[in-house]
Structure formats: structure tokens, C-alpha cells
PDB file of C-alpha atoms in Angstrom:
ATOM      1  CA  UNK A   1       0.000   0.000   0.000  1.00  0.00           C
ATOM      2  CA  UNK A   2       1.167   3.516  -0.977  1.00  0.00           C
ATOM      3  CA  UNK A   3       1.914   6.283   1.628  1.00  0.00           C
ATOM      4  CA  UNK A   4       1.117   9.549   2.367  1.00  0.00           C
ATOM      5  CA  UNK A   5       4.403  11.676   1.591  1.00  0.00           C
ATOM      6  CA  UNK A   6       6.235  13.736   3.973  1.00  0.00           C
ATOM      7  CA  UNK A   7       9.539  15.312   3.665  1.00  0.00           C
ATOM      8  CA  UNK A   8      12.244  13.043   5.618  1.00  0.00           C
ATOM      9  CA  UNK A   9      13.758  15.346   7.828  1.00  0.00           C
ATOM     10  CA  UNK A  10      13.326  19.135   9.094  1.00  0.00           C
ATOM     11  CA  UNK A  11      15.185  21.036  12.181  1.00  0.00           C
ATOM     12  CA  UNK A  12      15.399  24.244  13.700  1.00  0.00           C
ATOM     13  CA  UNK A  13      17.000  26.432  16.325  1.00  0.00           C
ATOM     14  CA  UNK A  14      15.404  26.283  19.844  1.00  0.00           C
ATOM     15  CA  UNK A  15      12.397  29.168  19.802  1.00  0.00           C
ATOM     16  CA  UNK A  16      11.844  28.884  15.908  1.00  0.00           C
ATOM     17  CA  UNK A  17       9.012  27.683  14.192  1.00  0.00           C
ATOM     18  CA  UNK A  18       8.664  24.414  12.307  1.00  0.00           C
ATOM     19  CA  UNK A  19       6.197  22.638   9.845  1.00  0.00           C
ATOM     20  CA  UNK A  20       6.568  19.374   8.278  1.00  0.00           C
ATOM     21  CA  UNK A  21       4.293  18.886   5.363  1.00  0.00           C
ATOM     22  CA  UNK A  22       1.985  15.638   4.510  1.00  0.00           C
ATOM     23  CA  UNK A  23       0.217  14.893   1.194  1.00  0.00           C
ATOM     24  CA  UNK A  24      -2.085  12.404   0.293  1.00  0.00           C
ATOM     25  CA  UNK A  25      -4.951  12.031  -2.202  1.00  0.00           C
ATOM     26  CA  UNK A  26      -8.563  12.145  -2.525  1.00  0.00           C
ATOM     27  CA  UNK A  27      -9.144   8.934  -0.952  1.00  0.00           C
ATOM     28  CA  UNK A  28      -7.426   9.648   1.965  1.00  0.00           C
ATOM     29  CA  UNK A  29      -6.550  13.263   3.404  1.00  0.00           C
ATOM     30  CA  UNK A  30      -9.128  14.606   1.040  1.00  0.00           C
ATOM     31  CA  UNK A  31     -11.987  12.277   2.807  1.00  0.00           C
ATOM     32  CA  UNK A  32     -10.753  11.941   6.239  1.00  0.00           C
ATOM     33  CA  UNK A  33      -9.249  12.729   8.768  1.00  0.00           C
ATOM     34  CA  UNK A  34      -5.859  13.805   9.685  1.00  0.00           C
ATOM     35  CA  UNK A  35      -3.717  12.461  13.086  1.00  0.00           C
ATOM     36  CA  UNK A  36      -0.157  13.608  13.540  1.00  0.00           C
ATOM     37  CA  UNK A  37       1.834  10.814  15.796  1.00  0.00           C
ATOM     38  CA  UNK A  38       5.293  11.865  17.761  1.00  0.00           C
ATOM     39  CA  UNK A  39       7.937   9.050  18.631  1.00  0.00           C
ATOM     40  CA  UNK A  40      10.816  10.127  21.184  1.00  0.00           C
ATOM     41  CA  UNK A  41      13.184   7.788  20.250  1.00  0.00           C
ATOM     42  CA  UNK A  42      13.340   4.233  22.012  1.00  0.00           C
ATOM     43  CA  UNK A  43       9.860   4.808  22.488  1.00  0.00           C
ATOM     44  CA  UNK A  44       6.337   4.027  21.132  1.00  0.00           C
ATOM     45  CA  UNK A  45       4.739   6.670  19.449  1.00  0.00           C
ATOM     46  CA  UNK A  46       2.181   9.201  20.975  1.00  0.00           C
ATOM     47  CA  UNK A  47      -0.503  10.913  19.185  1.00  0.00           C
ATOM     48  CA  UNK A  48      -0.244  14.464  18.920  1.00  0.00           C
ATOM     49  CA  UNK A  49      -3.298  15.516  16.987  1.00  0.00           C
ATOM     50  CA  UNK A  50      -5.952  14.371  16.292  1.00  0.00           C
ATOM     51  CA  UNK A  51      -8.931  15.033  13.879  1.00  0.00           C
ATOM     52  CA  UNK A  52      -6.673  17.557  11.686  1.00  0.00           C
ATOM     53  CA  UNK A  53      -6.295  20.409  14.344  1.00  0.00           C
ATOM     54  CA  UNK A  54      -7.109  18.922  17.691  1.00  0.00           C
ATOM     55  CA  UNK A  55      -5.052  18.503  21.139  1.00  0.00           C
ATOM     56  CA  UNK A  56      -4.904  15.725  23.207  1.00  0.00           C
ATOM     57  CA  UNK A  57      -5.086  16.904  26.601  1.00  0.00           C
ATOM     58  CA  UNK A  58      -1.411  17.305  27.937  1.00  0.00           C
ATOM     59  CA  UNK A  59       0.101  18.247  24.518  1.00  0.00           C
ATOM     60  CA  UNK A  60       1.128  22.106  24.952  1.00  0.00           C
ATOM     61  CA  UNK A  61      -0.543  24.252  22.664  1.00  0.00           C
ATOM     62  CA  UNK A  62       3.112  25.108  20.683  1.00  0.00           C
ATOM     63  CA  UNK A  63       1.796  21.739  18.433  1.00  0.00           C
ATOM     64  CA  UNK A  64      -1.120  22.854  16.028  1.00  0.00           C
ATOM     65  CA  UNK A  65      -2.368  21.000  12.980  1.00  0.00           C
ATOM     66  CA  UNK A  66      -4.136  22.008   9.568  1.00  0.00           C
ATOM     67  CA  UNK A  67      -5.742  20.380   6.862  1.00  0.00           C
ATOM     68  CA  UNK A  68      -6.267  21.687   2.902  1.00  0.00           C
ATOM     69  CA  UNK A  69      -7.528  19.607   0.526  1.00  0.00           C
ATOM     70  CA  UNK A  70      -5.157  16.583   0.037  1.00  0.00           C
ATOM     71  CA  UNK A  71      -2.775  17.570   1.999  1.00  0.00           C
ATOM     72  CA  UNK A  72      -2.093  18.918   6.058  1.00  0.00           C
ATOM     73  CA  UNK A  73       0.391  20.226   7.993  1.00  0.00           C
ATOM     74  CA  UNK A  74       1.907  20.265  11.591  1.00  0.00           C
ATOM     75  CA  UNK A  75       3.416  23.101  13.244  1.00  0.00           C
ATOM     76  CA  UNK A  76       5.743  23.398  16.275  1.00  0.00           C
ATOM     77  CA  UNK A  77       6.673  26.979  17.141  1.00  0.00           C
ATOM     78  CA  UNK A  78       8.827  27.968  20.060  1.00  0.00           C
ATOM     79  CA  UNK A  79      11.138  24.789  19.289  1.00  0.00           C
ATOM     80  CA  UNK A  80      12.549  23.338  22.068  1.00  0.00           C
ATOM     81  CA  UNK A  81      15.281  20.398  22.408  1.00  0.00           C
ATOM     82  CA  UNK A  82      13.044  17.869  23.388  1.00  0.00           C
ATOM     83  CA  UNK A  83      10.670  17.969  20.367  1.00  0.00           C
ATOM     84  CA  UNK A  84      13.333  16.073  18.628  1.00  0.00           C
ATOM     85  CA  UNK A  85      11.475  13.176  17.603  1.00  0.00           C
ATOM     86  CA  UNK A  86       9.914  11.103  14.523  1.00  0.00           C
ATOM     87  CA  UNK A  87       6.525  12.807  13.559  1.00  0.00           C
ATOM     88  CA  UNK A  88       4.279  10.892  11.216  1.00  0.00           C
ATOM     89  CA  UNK A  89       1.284  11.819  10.020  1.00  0.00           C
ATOM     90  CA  UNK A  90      -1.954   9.164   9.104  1.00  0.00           C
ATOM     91  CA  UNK A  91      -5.651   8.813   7.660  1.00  0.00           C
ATOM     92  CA  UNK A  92      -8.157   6.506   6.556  1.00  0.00           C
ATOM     93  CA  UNK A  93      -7.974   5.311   3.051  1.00  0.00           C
ATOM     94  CA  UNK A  94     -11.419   4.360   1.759  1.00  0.00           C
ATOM     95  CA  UNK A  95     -10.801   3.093  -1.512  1.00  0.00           C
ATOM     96  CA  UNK A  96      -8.192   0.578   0.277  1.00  0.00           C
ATOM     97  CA  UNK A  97     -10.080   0.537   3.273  1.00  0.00           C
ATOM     98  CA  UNK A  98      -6.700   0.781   5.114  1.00  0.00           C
ATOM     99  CA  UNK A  99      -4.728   3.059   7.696  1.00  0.00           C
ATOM    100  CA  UNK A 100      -1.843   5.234   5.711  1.00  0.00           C
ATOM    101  CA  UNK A 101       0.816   6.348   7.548  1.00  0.00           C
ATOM    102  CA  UNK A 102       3.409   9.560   6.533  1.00  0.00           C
ATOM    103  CA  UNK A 103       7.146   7.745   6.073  1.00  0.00           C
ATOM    104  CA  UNK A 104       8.132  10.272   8.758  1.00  0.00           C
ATOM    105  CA  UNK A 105       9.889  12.946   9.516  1.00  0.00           C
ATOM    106  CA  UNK A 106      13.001  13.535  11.611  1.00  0.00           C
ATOM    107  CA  UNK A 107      12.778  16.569  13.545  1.00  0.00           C
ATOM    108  CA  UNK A 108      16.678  17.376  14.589  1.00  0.00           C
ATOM    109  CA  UNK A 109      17.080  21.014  16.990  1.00  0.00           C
ATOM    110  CA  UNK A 110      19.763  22.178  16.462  1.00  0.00           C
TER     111      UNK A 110
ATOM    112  CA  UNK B   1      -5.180   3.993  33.589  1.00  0.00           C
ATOM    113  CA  UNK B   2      -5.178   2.326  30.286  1.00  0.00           C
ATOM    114  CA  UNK B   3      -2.684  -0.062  29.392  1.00  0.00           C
ATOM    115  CA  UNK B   4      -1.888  -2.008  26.528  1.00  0.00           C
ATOM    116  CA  UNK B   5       1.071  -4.951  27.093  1.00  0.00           C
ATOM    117  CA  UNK B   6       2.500  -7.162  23.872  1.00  0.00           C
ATOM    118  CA  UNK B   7       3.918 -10.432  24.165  1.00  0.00           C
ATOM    119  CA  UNK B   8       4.673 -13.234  22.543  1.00  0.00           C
ATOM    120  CA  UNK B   9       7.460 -11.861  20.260  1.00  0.00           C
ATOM    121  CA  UNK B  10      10.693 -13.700  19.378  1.00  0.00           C
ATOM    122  CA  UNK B  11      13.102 -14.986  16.789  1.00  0.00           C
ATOM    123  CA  UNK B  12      11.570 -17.260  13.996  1.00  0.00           C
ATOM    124  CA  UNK B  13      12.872 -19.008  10.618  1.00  0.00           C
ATOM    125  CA  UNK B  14      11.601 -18.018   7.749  1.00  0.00           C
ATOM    126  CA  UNK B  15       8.276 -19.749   6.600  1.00  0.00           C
ATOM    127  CA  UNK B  16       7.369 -20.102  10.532  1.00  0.00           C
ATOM    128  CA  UNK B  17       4.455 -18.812  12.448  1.00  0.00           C
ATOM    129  CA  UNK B  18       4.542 -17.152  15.802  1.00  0.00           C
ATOM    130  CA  UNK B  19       1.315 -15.720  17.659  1.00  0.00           C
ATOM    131  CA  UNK B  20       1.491 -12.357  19.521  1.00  0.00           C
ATOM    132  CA  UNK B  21      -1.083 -11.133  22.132  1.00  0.00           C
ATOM    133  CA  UNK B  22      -1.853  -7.890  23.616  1.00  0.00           C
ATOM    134  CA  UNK B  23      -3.610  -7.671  26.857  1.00  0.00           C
ATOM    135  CA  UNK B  24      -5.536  -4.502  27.359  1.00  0.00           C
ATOM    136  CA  UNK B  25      -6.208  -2.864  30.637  1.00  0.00           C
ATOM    137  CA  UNK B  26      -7.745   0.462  32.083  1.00  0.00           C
ATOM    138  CA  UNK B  27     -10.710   0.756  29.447  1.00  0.00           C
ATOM    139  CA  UNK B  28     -13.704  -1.391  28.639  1.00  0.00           C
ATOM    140  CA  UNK B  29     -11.988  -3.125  25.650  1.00  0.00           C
ATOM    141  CA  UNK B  30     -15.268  -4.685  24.167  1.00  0.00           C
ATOM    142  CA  UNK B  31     -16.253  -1.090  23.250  1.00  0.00           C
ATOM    143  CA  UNK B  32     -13.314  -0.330  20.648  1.00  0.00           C
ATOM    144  CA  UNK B  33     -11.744  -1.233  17.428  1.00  0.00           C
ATOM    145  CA  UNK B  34      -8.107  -2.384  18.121  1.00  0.00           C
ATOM    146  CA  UNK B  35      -5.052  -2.359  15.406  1.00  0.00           C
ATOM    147  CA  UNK B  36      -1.628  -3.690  14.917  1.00  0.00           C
ATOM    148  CA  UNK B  37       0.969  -1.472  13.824  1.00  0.00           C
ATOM    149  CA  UNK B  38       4.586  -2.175  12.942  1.00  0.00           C
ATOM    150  CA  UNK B  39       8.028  -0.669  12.479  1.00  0.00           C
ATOM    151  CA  UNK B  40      10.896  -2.219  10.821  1.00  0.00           C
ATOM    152  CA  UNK B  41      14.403  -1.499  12.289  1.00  0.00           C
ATOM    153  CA  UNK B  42      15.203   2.060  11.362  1.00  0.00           C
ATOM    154  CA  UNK B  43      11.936   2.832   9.630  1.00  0.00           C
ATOM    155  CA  UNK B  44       8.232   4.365   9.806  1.00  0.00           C
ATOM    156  CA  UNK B  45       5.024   2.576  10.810  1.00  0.00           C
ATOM    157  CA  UNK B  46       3.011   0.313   9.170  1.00  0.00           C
ATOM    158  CA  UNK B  47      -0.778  -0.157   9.851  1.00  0.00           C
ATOM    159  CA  UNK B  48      -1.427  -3.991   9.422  1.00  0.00           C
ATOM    160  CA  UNK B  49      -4.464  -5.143  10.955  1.00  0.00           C
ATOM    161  CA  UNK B  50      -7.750  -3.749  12.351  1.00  0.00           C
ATOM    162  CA  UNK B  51     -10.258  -5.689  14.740  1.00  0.00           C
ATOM    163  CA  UNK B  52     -14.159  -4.181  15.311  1.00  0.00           C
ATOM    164  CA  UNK B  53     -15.409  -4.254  18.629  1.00  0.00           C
ATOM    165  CA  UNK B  54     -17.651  -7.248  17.909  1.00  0.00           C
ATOM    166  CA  UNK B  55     -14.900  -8.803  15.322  1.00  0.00           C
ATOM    167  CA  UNK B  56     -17.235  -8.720  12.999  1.00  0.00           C
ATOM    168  CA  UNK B  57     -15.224  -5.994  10.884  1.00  0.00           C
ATOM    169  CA  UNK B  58     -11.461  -6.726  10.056  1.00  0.00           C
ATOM    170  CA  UNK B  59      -9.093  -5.318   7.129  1.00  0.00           C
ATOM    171  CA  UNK B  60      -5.338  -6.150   6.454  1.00  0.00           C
ATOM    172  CA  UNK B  61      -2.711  -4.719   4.909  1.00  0.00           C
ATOM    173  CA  UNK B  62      -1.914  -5.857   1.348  1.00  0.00           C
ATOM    174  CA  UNK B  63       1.062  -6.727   2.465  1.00  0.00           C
ATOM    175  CA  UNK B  64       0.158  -9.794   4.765  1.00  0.00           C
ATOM    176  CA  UNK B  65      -3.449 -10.771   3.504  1.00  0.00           C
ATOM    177  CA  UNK B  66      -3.181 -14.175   3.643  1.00  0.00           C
ATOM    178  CA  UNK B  67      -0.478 -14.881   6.070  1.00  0.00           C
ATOM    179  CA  UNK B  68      -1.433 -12.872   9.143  1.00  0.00           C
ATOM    180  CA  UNK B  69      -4.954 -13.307  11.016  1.00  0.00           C
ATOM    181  CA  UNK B  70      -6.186 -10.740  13.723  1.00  0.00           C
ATOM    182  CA  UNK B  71      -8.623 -11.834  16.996  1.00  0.00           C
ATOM    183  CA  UNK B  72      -9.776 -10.637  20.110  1.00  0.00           C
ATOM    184  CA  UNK B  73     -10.885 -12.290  23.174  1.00  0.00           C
ATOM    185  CA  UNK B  74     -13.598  -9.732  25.091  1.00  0.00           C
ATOM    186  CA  UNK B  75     -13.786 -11.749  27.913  1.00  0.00           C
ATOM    187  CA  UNK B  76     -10.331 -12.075  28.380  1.00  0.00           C
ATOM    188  CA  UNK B  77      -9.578  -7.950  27.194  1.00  0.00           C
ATOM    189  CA  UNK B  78      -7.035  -9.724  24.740  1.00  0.00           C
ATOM    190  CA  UNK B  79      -6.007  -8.903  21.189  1.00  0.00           C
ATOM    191  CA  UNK B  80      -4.429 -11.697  19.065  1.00  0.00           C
ATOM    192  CA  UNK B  81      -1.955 -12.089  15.880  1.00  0.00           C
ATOM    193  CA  UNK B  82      -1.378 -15.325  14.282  1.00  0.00           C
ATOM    194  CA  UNK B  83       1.447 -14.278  11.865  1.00  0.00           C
ATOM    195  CA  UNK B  84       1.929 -17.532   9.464  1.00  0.00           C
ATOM    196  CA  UNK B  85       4.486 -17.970   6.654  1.00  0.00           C
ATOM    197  CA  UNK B  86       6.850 -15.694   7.922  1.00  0.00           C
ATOM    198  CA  UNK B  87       9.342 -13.701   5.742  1.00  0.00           C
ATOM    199  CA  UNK B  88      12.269 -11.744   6.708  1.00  0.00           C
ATOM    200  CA  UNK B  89      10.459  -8.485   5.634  1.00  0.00           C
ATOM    201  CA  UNK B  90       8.234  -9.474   8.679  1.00  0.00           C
ATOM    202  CA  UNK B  91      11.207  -8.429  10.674  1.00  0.00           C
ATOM    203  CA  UNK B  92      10.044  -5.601  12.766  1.00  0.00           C
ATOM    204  CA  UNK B  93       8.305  -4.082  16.646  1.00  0.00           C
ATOM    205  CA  UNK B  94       4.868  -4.746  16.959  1.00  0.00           C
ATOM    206  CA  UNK B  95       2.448  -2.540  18.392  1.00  0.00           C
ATOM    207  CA  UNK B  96      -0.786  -2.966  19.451  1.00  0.00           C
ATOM    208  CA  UNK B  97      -3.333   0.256  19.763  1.00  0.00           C
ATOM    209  CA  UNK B  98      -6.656   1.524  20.558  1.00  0.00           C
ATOM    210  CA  UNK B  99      -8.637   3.250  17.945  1.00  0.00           C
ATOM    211  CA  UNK B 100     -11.392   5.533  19.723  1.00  0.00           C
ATOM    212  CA  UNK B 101     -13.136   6.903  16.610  1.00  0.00           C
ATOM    213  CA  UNK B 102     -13.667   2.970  14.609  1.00  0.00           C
ATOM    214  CA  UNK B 103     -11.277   2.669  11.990  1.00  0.00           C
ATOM    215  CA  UNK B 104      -9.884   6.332  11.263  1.00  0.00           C
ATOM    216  CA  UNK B 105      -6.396   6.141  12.326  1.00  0.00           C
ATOM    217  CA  UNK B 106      -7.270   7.538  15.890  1.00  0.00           C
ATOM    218  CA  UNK B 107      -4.485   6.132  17.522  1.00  0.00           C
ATOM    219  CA  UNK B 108      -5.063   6.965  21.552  1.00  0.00           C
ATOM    220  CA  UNK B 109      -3.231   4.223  23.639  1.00  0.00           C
ATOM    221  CA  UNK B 110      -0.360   1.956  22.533  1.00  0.00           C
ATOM    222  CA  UNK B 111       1.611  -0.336  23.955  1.00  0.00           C
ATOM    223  CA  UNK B 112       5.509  -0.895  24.328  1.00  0.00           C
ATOM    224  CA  UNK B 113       5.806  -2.956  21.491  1.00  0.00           C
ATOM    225  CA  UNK B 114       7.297  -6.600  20.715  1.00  0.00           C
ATOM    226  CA  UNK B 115      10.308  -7.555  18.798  1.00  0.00           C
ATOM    227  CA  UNK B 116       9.301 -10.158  16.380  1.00  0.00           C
ATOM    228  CA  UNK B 117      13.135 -11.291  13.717  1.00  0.00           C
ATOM    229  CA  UNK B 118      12.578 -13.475  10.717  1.00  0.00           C
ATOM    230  CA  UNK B 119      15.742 -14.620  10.503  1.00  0.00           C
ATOM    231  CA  UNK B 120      17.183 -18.286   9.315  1.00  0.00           C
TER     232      UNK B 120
END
């Protein structure tokens, strides 16, 4: 199964702003929704947003999330050494009735 | 608090079959979809398997319809994968999560993970 495409790495200086891009299709980001996933390394991952633009409780509000068309986006602003971590994004495929995950990004602060 | 524990995980010839379990805690499992995920050494995820409530709903991945079947025990708050004819691709953690919105990639609660090698 194909997967939603995301660029393979980003970074920053601590207190910038990041985004890290995901694009799908019709079928999938264009039907459903979005969920943005964080893994510290060593760890499982964590979701980080859910439903395009929403906050689990506990995630600070520097993590936001956005949705266009096919494709979404999340954002990390005021960058801080610990949000160096995998991000992947994922949705619902109906025409494969399948879960597509991002092929993640590597968030490095610099 | 929830909690979501794999076992079963382990090295395994090629060809072979293994059979990893997930026992859920925390939650009233009976009222939610639950997926396998996995992640190759060194690379993203990869959504495998889903499981209804009810088990009357299930979807695979392409890439081991066939091979791998998905179960759940309610009674027992216990989520099951028979992985048969193994391949080395197999080689990878395997995570078991809760999915609070059905199947829509609402990935809430997850556990640790278990190390399953393909190796000969």
C-alpha cells in the first residue's frame, strides 16, 4: 500500500518555528481525517493531533495542525530540544479501506 | 489507567508462524476497534491489521493478507496475531493500539511494542 508523503527530515534552532508537510490524495486526506503521531526515540509513538487540528489533553498548545484539501500540515513553534522526535502523520484510506501512515519525519534542533 | 502490554514476540525461521497477544487494561476493551501497527528497524510505521469491537469488521494490509490473522478475546480484554508464513520483511516491533473513533487512524493508547526477527 502507498503512503502519504512527507519530507524526511526538518530542524530548527530552539524558539523557531517548524512545519513538516503531509500529502495524500482524494481517498485519503481529502476524505478523512488527519492524526499527527510523535515518537521520542526508544519509544512508542504518541498521538499528537488528532482530527486535523485537535489537542490531546497534555500536549502544549506550541503543536497545532491544519488540513487543505489533500494535503495537512503540523506546526511546532517555540522549538525546544526535546521535540526532537519522529513525527508521522496518518488517515483513513477508503478506496483501500486501510490506515496510511506519513514515512516520517526527523525533527533534529539544532 | 489504560494499558496495553505485547507479548509473545521472538526470533523465527523463515516460513514459521509465531502468535502475539496484547492484553488490554484500564478501558472497557469490548467497546473499541483495536489495530496492529509495525516498524521495521530504522523505519516508519506500518498499519497492518484492524479488529471491530464485535470482530465482525477486520481489514489487512496488502502486504500480509493471507499470512497474518487478527482476533480478540472480550472476555479475556485480549487482542491476538497469528502471523503464518513468515518472511524476513516481517522483521520488525509490533504494536498494538486503541482506535477511539472505529477505523480512522485515531491512535489513543499503545503499547511498548514486541520484537518479532525473521531470521534463518
Amino acid at each position: 500500500q502507498s503512503v502519504l508523503t512527507q519530507p524526511p527530515s526538518a530542524s530548527g534552532t530552539p524558539g523557531q518555528r517548524v512545519t513538516i508537510s503531509c500529502s495524500g490524495s482524494s481517498s485519503n486526506i481529502g476524505s478523512n481525517d488527519v492524526y499527527w503521531y510523535q515518537q521520542l526515540p526508544g519509544t512508542a509513538p504518541k498521538l499528537l493531533i488528532y482530527r486535523n487540528n485537535q489537542r490531546p489533553s497534555g500536549v502544549p498548545d506550541r503543536f497545532s495542525g491544519s488540513k487543505s484539501g489533500t494535503s495537512a500540515s503540523l506546526a511546532i513553534s517555540g522549538l525546544r530540544s526535546e521535540d526532537e522526535a519522529g513525527y508521522f502523520c496518518a488517515a483513513w484510506d477508503g478506496s483501500l479501506s486501510a490506515v496510511l501512515f506519513g514515512g516520517g519525519t526527523k525533527l533534529t534542533v539544532l | 489507567q489504560v494499558q496495553l502490554v505485547e507479548s509473545g514476540g521472538g526470533l523465527v525461521k523463515p516460513g514459521g508462524s509465531l502468535r502475539l497477544s496484547c492484553a488490554a487494561s484500564g478501558f472497557t476493551f469490548s467497546d473499541y476497534f483495536m489495530t496492529w501497527i509495525r516498524q521495521a528497524p530504522g523505519k516508519g510505521l506500518e498499519w497492518i491489521s484492524y479488529i471491530s469491537s464485535s470482530s465482525r469488521t477486520i481489514y489487512y494490509a496488502d502486504s500480509v493478507k493471507g499470512r497474518f490473522t487478527v482476533s480478540r478475546d472480550n472476555a479475556k480484554n485480549s487482542l491476538f496475531l497469528q502471523m503464518d508464513s513468515l518472511r524476513v520483511e516481517d522483521t520488525a516491533v509490533y504494536y498494538c493500539a486503541r482506535d477511539r473513533s472505529g477505523a480512522r487512524g485515531d491512535f489513543d493508547f499503545w503499547g511498548q511494542g514486541t520484537l518479532v526477527t525473521v531470521s534463518s
